[in-house]
Coordinates of C-alpha atoms and ligand atoms in Angstrom, one line a residue:
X146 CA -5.7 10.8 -31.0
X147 CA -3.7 9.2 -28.3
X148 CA -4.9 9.3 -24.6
X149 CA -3.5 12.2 -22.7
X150 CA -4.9 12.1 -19.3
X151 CA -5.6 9.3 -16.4
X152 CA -7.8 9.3 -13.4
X153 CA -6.3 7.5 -10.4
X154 CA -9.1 7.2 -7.7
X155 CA -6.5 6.8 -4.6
X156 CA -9.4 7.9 -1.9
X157 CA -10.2 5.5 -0.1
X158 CA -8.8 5.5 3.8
X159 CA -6.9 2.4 4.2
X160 CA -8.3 0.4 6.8
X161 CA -6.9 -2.9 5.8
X162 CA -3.3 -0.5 6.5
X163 CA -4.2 0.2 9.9
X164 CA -2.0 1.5 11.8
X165 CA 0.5 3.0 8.8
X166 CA -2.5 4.7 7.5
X167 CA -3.7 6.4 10.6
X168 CA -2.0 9.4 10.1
X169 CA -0.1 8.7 6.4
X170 CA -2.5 8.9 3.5
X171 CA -3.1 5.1 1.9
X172 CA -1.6 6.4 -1.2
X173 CA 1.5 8.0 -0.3
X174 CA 2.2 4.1 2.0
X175 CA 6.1 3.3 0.3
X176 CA 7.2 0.3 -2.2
X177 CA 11.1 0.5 -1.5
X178 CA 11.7 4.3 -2.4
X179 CA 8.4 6.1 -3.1
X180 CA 4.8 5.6 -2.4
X181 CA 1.8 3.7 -4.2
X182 CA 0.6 6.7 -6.0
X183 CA 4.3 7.5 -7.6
X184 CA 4.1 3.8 -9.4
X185 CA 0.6 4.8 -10.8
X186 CA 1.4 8.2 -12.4
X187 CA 4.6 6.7 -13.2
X188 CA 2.7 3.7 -15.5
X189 CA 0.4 6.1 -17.2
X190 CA 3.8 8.4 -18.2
X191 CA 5.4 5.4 -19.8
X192 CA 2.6 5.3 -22.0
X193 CA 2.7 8.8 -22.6
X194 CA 0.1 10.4 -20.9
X195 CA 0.9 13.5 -20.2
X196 CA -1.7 14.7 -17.5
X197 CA -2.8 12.5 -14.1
X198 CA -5.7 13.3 -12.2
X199 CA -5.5 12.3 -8.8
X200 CA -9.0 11.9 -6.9
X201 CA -8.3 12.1 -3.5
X202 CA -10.3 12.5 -0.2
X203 CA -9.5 15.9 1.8
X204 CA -7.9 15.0 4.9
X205 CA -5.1 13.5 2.1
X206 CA -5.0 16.4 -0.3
X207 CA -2.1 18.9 0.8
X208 CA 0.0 15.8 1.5
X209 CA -0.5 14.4 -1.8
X210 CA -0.3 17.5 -3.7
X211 CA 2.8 18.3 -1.9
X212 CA 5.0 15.1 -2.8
X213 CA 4.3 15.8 -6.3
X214 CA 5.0 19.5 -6.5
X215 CA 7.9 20.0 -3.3
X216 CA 11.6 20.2 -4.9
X217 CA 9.8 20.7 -8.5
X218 CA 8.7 17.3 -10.6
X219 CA 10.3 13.9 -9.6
X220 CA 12.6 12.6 -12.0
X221 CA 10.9 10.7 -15.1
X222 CA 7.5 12.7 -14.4
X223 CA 8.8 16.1 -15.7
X224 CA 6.4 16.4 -18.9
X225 CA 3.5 15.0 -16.3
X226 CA 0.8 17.8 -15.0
X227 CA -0.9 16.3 -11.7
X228 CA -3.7 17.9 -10.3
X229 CA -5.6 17.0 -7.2
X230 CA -9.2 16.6 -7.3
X231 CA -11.4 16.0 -3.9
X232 CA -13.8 13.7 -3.2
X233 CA -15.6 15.3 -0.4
X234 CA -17.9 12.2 0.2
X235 CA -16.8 8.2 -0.1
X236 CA -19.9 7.3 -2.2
X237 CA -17.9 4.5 -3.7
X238 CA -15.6 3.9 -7.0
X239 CA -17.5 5.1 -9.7
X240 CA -18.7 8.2 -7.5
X241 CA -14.8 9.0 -7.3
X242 CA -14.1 8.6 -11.2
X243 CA -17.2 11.3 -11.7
X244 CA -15.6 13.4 -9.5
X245 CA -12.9 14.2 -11.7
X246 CA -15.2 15.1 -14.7
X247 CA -14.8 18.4 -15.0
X248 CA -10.8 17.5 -15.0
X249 CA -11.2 15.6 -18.0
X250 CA -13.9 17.5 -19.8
X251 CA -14.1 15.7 -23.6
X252 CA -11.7 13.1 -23.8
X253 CA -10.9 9.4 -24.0
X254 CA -9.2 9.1 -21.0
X255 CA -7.1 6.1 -19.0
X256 CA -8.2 5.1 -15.2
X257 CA -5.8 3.2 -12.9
X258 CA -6.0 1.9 -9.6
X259 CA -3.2 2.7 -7.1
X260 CA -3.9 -0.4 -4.9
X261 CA -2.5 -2.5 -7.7
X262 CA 1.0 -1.5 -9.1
X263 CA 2.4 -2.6 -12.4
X264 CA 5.6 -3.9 -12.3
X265 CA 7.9 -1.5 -14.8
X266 CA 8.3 -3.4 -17.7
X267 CA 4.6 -4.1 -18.0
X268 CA 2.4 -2.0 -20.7
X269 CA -1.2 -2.1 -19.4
X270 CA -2.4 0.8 -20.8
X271 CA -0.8 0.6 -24.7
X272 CA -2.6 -2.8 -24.7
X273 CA -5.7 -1.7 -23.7
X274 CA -5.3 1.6 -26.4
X275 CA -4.8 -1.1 -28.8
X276 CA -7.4 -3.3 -28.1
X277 CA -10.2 -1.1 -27.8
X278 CA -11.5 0.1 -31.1
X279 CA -12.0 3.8 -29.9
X280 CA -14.6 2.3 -27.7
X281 CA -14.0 1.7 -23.9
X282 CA -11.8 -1.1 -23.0
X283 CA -11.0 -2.8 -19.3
X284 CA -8.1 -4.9 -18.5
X285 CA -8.9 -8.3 -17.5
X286 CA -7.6 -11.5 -15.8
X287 CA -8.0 -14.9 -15.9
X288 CA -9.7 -16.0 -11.9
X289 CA -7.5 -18.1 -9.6
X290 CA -8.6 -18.9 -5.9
X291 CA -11.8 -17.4 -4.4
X292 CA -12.2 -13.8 -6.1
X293 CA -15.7 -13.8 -7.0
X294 CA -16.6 -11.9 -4.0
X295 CA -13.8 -9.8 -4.5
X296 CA -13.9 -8.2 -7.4
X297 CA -15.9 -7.0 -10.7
X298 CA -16.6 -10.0 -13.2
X299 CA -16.5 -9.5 -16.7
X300 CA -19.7 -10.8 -18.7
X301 CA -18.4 -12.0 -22.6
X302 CA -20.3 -12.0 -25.5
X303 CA -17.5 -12.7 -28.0
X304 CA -13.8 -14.0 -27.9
X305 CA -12.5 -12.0 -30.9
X306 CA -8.8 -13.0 -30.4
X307 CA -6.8 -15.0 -27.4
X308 CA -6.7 -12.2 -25.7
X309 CA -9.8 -9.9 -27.1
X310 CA -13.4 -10.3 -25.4
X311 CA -16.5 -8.4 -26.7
X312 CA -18.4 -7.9 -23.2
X313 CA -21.9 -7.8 -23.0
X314 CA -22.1 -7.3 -19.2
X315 CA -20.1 -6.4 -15.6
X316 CA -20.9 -7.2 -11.9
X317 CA -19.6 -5.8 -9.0
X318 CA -18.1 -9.0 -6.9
X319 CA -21.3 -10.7 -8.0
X320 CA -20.1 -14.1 -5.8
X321 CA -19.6 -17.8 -7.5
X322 CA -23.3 -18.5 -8.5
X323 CA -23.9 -15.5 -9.9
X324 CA -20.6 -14.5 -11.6
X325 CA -21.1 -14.6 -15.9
X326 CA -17.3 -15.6 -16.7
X327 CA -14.1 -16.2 -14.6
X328 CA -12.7 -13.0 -16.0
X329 CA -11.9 -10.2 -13.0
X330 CA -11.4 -6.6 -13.9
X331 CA -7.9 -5.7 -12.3
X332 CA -8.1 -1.8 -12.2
X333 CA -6.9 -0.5 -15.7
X334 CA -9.8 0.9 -17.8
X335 CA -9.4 3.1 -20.7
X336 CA -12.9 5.0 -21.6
X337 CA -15.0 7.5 -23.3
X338 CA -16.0 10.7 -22.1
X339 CA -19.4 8.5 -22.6
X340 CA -18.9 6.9 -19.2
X341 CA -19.2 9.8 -17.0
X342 CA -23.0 10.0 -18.3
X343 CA -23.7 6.3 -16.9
X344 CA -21.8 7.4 -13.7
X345 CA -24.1 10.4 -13.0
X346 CA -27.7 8.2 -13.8
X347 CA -26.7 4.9 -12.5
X348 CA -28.2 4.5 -8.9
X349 CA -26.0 2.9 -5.8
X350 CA -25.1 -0.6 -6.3
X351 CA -22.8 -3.2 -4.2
X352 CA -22.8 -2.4 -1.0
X353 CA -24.9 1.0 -1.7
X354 CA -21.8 2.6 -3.7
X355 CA -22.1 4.1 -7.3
X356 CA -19.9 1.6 -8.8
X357 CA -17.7 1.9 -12.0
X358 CA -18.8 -1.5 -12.4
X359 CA -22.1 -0.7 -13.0
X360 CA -21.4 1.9 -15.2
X361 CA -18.8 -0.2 -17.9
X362 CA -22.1 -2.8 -17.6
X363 CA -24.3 0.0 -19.0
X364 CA -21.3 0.5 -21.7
X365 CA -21.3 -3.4 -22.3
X366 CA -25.0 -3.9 -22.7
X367 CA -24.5 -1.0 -25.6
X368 CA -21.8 -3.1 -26.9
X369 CA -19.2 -0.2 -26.4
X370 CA -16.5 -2.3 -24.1
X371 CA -14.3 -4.5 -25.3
X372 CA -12.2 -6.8 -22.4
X373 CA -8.1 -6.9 -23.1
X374 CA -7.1 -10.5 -20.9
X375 CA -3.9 -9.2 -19.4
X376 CA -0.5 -11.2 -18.0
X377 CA -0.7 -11.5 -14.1
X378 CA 2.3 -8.8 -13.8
X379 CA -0.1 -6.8 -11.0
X380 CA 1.2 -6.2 -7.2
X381 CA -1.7 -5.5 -4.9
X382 CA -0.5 -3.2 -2.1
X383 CA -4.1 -2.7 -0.5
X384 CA -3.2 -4.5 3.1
X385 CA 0.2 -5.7 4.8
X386 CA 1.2 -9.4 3.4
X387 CA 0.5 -8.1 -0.6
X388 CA 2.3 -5.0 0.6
X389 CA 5.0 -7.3 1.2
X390 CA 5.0 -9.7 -1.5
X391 CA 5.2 -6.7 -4.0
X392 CA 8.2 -5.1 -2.1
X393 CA 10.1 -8.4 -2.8
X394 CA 8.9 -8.2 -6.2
X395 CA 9.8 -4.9 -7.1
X396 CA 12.9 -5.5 -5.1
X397 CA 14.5 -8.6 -7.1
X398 CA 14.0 -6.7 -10.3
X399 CA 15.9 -3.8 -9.2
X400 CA 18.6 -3.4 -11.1
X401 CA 20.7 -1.1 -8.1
X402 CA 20.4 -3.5 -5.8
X403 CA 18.4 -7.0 -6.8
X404 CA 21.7 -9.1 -6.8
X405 CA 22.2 -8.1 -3.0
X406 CA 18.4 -8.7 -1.9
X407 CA 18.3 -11.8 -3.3
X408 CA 21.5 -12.8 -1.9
X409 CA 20.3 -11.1 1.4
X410 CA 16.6 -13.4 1.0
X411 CA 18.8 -16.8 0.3
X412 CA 20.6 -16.2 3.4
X413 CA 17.6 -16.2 5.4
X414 CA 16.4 -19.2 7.5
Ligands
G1P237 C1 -12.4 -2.3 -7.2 C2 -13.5 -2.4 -8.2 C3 -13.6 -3.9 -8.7 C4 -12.2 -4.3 -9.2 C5 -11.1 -4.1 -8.1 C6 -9.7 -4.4 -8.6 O1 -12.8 -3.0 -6.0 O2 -14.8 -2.0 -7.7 O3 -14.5 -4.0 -9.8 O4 -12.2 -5.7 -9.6 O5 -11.2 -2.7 -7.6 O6 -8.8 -4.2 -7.6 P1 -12.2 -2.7 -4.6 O7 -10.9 -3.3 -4.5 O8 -12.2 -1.2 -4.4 O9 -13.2 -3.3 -3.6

């Protein structure tokens, strides 16, 4: 059966926003018309999901809940349930995915990242429903710069195809020496209700956080996770310049108003 539901974890407090985020929830920050948040529920409804679950921390909750459900459902999200799910404590990533448990109950389900938007004509989440064999699957990238210490690496057992891995292994921003590929995991799972099991046993990792990291490396070392190497059509929006980059981004592919940005960005000295 196809995947109906995604988690977004979107509650972290946005310090790298400071000051936008000291009173405006990190989530509900805008790209052109409509906040981070919007973009992710809005990928996972283009590949039909049909129910979001948004794990958010309290101080953001009624905010959140209310740009979803004020006016009735935004155009294009009409067939979308949200429901809001608090994470009372920031115990880290994977403590923030277990928190919607309950939420999900028995299902394969999709997880997405709001600090990294897709840009609209991008299908992360078909590719990685395709790719993953009814097993778990995470969406990968090929490294540029210095993003070992930034991010979870992907350990590979197997190419299958150009853009298939077999992975026997993840580490959370395991740093150059220690990383086991140069494939990053860019914030698009898809897993089995299986996972939630690893994130309630698996003990506090990087930086003393229950990381999802940890937990797709228990589903790795089992064999259950497959990698899907995905085209670098991510906008991070996690702190001011990125923030900025992905405005111009999403900006110059509008289709209301591109031709006049760009004209408006060529003008510029
Ligand atoms: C999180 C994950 C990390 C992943 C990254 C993608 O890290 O823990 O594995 O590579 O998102 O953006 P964070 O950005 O929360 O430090």
């Amino acid at each position: 059966m196809s995947v109906e539901v995604v988690v977004i974890p979107a509650a972290g407090r946005g310090t790298r926003m400071r000051p936008a985020t000291r009173s405006v929830p990190k989530a509900l920050i805008t790209v052109i018309d409509r906040p981070t948040i919007q973009y992710a529920v809005e990928e996972a409804a283009r590949a039909g999901v049909t129910e979001a679950v948004l794990v958010v921390n309290l101080d953001a909750a009624a905010d959140i809940e209310r740009h979803f459900q004020v006016e009735g459902p935004l155009p294009g999200l009409e067939n979308m349930r949200v429901r809001i799910v608090v994470q009372e404590e920031p115990h880290g990533l994977g403590h923030a995915v277990l928190t919607a448990r309950e939420a999900v109950g028995n299902r394969r389900f999709f997880c997405g990242l709001g600090d990294m938007i897709a840009t609209p004509s991008s299908s992360f989440y078909e590719q990685l429903e395709s790719g993953s064999a009814e097993g778990s699957a995470v969406a990968l990238q090929e490294g540029q710069g210095d993003y070992y210490d930034r991010y979870g690496i992907a350990g590979i057992a197997e190419r299958l195809d150009e853009r298939l891995v077999q992975m026997n292994s993840a580490v959370e921003k395991p740093g150059q020496d220690h990383a086991p590929s140069n494939l990053w995991l860019v914030g698009r799972y898809l897993f089995g209700p299986d996972v939630f099991d690893h994130l309630a046993s698996i003990e506090p990792g990087h930086g003393g956080e229950i990381q999802l990291t940890d937990a797709i490396d228990a589903l790795a070392r089992s064999g259950q996770c497959r990698g899907v190497v995905i085209p670098d059509d991510l906008l991070d929006v996690g702190n001011p310049l990125d923030l900025l980059k992905a405005s111009t981004a999403l900006g110059l592919q509008s289709d209301e108003f591109g031709d006049d940005y760009r004209e408006f960005l060529a003008g510029l000295r």
